[in-house]
PDB file of C-alpha atoms in Angstrom:
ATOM      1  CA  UNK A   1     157.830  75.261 136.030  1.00 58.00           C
ATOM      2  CA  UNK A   2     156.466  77.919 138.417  1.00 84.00           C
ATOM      3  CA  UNK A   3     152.604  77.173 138.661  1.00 93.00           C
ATOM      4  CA  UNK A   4     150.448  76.595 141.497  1.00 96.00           C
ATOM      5  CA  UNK A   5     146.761  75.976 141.777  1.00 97.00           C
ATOM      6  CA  UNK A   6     145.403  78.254 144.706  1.00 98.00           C
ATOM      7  CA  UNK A   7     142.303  75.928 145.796  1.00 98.00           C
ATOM      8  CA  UNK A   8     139.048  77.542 147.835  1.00 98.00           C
ATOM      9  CA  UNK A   9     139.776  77.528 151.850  1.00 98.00           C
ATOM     10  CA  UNK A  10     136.210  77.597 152.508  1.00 97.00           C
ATOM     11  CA  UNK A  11     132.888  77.128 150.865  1.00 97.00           C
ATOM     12  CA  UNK A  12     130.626  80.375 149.776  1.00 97.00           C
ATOM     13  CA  UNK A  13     130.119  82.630 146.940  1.00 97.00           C
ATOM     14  CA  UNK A  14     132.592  84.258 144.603  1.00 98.00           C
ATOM     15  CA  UNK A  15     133.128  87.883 144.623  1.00 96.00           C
ATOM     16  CA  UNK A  16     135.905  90.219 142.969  1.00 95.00           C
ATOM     17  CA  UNK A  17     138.664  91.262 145.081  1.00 91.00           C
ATOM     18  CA  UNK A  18     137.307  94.959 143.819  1.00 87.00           C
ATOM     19  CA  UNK A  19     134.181  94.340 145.767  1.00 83.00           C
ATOM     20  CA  UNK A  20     135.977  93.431 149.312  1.00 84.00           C
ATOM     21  CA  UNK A  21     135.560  96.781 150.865  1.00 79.00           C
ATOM     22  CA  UNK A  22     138.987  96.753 152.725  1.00 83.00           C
ATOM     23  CA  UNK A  23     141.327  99.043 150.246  1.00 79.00           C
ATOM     24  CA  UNK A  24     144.040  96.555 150.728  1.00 86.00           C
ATOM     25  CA  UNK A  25     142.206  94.110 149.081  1.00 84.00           C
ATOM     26  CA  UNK A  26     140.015  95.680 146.716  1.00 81.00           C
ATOM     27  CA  UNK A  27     143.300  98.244 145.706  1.00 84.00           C
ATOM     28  CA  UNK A  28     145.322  94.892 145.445  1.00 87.00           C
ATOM     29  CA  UNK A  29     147.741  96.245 147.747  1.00 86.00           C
ATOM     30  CA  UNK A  30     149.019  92.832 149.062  1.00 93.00           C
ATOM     31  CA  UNK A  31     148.643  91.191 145.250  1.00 94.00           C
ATOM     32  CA  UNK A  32     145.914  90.418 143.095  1.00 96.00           C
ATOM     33  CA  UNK A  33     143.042  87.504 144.149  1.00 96.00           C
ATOM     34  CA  UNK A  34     139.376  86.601 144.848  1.00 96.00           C
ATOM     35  CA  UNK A  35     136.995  87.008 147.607  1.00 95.00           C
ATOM     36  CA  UNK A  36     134.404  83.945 148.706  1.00 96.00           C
ATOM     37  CA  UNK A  37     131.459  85.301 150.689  1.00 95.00           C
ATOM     38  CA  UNK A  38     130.692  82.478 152.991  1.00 95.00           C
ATOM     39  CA  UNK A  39     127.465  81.149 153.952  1.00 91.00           C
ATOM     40  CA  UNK A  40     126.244  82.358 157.682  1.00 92.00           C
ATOM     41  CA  UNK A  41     127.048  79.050 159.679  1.00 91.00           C
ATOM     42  CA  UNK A  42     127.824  78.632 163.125  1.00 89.00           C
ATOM     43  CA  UNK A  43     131.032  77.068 162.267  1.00 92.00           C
ATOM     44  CA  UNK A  44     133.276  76.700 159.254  1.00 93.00           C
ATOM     45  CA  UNK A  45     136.810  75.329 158.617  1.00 96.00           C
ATOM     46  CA  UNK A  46     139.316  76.699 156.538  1.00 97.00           C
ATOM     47  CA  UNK A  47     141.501  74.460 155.001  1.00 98.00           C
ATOM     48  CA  UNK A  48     145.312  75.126 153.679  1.00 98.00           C
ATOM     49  CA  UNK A  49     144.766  76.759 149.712  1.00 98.00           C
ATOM     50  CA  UNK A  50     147.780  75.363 149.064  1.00 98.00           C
ATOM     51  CA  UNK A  51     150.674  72.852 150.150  1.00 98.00           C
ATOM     52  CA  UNK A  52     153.109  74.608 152.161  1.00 98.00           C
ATOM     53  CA  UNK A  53     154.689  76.447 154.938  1.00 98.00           C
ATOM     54  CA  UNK A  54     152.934  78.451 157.471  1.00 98.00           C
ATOM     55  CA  UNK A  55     154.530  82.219 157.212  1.00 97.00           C
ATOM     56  CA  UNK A  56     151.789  84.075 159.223  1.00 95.00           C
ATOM     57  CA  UNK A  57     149.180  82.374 161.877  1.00 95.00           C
ATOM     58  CA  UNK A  58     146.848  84.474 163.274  1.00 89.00           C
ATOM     59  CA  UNK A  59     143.419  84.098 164.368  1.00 87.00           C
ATOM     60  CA  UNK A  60     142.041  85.832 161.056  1.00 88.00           C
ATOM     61  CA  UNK A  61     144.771  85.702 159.011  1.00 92.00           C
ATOM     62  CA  UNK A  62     146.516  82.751 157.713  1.00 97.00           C
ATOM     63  CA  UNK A  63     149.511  83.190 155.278  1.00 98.00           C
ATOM     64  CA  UNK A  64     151.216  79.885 153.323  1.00 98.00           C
ATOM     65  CA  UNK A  65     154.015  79.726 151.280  1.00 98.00           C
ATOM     66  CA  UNK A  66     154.364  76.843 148.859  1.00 97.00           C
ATOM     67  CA  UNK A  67     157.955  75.185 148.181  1.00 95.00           C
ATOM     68  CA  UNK A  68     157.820  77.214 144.809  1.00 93.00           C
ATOM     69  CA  UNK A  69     157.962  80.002 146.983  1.00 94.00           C
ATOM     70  CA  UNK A  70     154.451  81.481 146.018  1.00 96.00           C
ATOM     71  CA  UNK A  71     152.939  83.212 149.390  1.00 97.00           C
ATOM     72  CA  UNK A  72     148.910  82.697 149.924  1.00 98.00           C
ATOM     73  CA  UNK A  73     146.942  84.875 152.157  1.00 97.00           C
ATOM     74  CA  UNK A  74     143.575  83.918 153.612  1.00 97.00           C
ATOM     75  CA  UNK A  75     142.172  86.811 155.256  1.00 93.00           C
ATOM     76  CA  UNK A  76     138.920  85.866 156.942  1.00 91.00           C
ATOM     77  CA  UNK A  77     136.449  89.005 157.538  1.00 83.00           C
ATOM     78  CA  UNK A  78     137.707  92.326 157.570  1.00 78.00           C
ATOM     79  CA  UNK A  79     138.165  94.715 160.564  1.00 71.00           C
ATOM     80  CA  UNK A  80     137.921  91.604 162.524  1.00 69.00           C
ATOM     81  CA  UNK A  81     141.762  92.272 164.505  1.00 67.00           C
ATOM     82  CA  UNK A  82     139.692  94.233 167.725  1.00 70.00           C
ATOM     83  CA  UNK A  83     137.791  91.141 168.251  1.00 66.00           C
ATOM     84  CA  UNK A  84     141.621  89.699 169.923  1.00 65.00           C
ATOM     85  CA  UNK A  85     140.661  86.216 168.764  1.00 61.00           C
ATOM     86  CA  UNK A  86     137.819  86.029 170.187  1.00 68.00           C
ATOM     87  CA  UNK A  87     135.384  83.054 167.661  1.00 75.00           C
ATOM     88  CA  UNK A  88     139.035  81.583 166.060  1.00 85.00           C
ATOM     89  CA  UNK A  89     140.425  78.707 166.794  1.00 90.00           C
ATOM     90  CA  UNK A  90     143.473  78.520 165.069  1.00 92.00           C
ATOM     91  CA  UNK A  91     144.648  75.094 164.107  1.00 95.00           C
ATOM     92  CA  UNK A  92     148.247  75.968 162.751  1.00 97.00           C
ATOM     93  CA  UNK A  93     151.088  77.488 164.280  1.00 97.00           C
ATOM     94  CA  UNK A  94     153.880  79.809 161.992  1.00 97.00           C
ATOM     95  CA  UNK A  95     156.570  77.410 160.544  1.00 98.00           C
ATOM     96  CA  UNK A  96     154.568  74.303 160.607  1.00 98.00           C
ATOM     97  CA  UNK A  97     154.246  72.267 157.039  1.00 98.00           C
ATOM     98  CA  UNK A  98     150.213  72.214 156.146  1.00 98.00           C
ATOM     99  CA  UNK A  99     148.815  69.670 153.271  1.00 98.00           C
ATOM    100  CA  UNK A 100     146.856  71.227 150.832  1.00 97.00           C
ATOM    101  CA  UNK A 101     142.810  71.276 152.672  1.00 97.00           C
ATOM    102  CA  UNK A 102     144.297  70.884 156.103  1.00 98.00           C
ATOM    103  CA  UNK A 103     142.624  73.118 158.463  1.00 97.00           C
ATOM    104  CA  UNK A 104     143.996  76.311 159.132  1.00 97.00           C
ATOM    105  CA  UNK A 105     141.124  78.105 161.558  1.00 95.00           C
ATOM    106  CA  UNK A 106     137.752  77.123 162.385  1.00 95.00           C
ATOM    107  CA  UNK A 107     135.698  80.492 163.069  1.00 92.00           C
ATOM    108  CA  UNK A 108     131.795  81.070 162.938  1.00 91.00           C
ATOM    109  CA  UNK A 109     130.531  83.143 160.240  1.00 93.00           C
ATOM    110  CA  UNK A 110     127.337  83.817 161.601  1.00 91.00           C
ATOM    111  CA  UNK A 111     128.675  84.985 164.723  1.00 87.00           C
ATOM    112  CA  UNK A 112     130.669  87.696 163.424  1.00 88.00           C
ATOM    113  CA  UNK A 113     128.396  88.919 160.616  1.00 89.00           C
ATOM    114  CA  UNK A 114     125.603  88.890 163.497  1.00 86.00           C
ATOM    115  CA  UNK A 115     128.382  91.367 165.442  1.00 83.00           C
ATOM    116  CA  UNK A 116     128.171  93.882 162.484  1.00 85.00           C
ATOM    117  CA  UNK A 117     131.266  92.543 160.673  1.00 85.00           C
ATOM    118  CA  UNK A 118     132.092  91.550 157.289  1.00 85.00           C
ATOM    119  CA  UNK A 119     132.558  87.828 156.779  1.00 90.00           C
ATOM    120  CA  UNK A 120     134.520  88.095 153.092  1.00 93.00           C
ATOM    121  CA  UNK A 121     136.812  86.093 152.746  1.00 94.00           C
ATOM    122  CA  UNK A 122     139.941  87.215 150.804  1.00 95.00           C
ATOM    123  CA  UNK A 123     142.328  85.293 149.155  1.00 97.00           C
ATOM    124  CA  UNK A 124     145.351  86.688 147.951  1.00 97.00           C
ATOM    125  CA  UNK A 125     148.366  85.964 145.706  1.00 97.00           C
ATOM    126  CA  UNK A 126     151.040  88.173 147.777  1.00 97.00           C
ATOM    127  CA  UNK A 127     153.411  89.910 145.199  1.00 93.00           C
ATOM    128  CA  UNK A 128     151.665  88.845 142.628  1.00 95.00           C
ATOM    129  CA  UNK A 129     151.194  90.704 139.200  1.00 94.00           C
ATOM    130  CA  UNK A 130     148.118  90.704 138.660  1.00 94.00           C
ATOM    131  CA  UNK A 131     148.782  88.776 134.899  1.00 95.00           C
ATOM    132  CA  UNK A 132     150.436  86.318 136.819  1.00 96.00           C
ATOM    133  CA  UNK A 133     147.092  84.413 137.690  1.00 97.00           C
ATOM    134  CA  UNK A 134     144.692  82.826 135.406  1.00 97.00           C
ATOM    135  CA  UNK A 135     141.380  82.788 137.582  1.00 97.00           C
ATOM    136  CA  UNK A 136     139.269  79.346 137.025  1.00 98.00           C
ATOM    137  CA  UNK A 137     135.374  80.934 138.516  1.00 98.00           C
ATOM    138  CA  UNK A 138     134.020  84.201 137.656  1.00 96.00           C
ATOM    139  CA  UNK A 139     132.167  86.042 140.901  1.00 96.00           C
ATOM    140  CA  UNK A 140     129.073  84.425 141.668  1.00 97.00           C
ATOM    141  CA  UNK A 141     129.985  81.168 141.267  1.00 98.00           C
ATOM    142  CA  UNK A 142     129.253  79.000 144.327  1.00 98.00           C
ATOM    143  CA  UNK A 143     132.439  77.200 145.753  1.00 98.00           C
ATOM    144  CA  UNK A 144     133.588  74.352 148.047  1.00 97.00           C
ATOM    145  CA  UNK A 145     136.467  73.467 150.003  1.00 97.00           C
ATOM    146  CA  UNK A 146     139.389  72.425 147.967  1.00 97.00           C
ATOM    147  CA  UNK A 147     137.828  73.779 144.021  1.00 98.00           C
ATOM    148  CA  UNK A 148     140.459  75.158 142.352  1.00 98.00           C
ATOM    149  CA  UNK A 149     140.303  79.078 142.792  1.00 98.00           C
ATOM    150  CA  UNK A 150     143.005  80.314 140.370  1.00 98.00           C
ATOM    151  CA  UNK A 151     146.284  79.442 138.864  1.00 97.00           C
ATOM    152  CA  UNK A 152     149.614  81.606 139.855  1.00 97.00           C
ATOM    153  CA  UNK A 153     152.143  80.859 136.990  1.00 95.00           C
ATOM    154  CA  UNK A 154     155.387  82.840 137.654  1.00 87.00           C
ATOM    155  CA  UNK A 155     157.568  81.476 134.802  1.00 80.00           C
ATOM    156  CA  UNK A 156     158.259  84.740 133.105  1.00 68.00           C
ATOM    157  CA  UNK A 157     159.356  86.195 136.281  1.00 65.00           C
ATOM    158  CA  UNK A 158     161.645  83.372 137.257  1.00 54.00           C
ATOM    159  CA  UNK A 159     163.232  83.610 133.378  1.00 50.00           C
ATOM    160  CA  UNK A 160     163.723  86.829 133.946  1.00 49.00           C
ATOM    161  CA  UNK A 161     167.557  88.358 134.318  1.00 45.00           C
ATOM    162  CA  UNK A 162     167.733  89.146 137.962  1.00 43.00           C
ATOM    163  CA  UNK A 163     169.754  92.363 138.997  1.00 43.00           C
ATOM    164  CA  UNK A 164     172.562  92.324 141.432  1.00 44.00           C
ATOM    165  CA  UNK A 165     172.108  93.210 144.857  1.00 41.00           C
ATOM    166  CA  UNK A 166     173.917  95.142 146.921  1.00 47.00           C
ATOM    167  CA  UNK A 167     176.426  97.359 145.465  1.00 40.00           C
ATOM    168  CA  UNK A 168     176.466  98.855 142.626  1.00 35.00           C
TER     169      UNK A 168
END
């Protein structure tokens, strides 16, 4: 069975990925999720969403994949990549095996929303179809650390008949 729970990385308020005013998100262009609009503290730490291994570490952008091979992005902020690093401190490097919670980045909200940037948070199924997840809050639900976000259930893709590669 191909299901994972995707759990909240940090605490804040729901909000549809259609409201995250990035295109990538909001457009789904990386696969289908949530956003979580955290509060404005000095610091918060973002834990793992999942059990897994670390495919992409960067200061705002953390990317695990699970052993069932589902890939989870947390994206924290948006346009936040000029900034160099600057208010991340990245806990994980790419390769290493994260528990589900363990922390990821610590970064302070309320420093970067007081620099004029967006703190959303987006969390992201990558190559997801959209019907794929089964989403357990609705947007303006308050959530903490570790409450279960969404499932990702890819049974029906992995029953599916797979074509060949290569030549044809």
């Amino acid at each position: 069975m191909s299901v994972v729970t995707v759990r909240a990385p940090i605490a804040g308020r729901v909000v549809p990925m259609s409201a995250v005013s990035d295109p990538v998100f909001a457009e789904a262009m990386l696969g289908p999720g949530l956003g979580i609009d955290p509060a404005r503290v000095p610091q918060a730490d973002v834990g793992a969403p999942v059990e897994g291994v670390v495919r992409t570490a960067l200061p705002h952008a953390v990317a695990v994949q699970t052993p069932l091979g589902h890939a989870v992005l947390v994206h924290l902020g948006l346009d936040l990549a000029e900034l160099r690093g600057a208010g991340f401190l990245v806990g994980v490097s790419k390769g290493d095996h994260v528990e589900l919670g363990q922390l990821l980045v610590s970064w302070s909200p309320s420093d970067i929303a007081a620099a004029g940037h967006a703190v959303v948070t987006a969390v992201v199924a990558l190559e997801a179809e959209p019907a794929e997840l089964s989403f357990l809050v609705e947007p303006g639900d308050e959530v903490a650390p570790g409450d279960p976000l969404f499932t990702w259930d890819r049974s029906e893709r992995d029953r599916a008949p797979r074509r060949p590669r290569g030549r044809r």
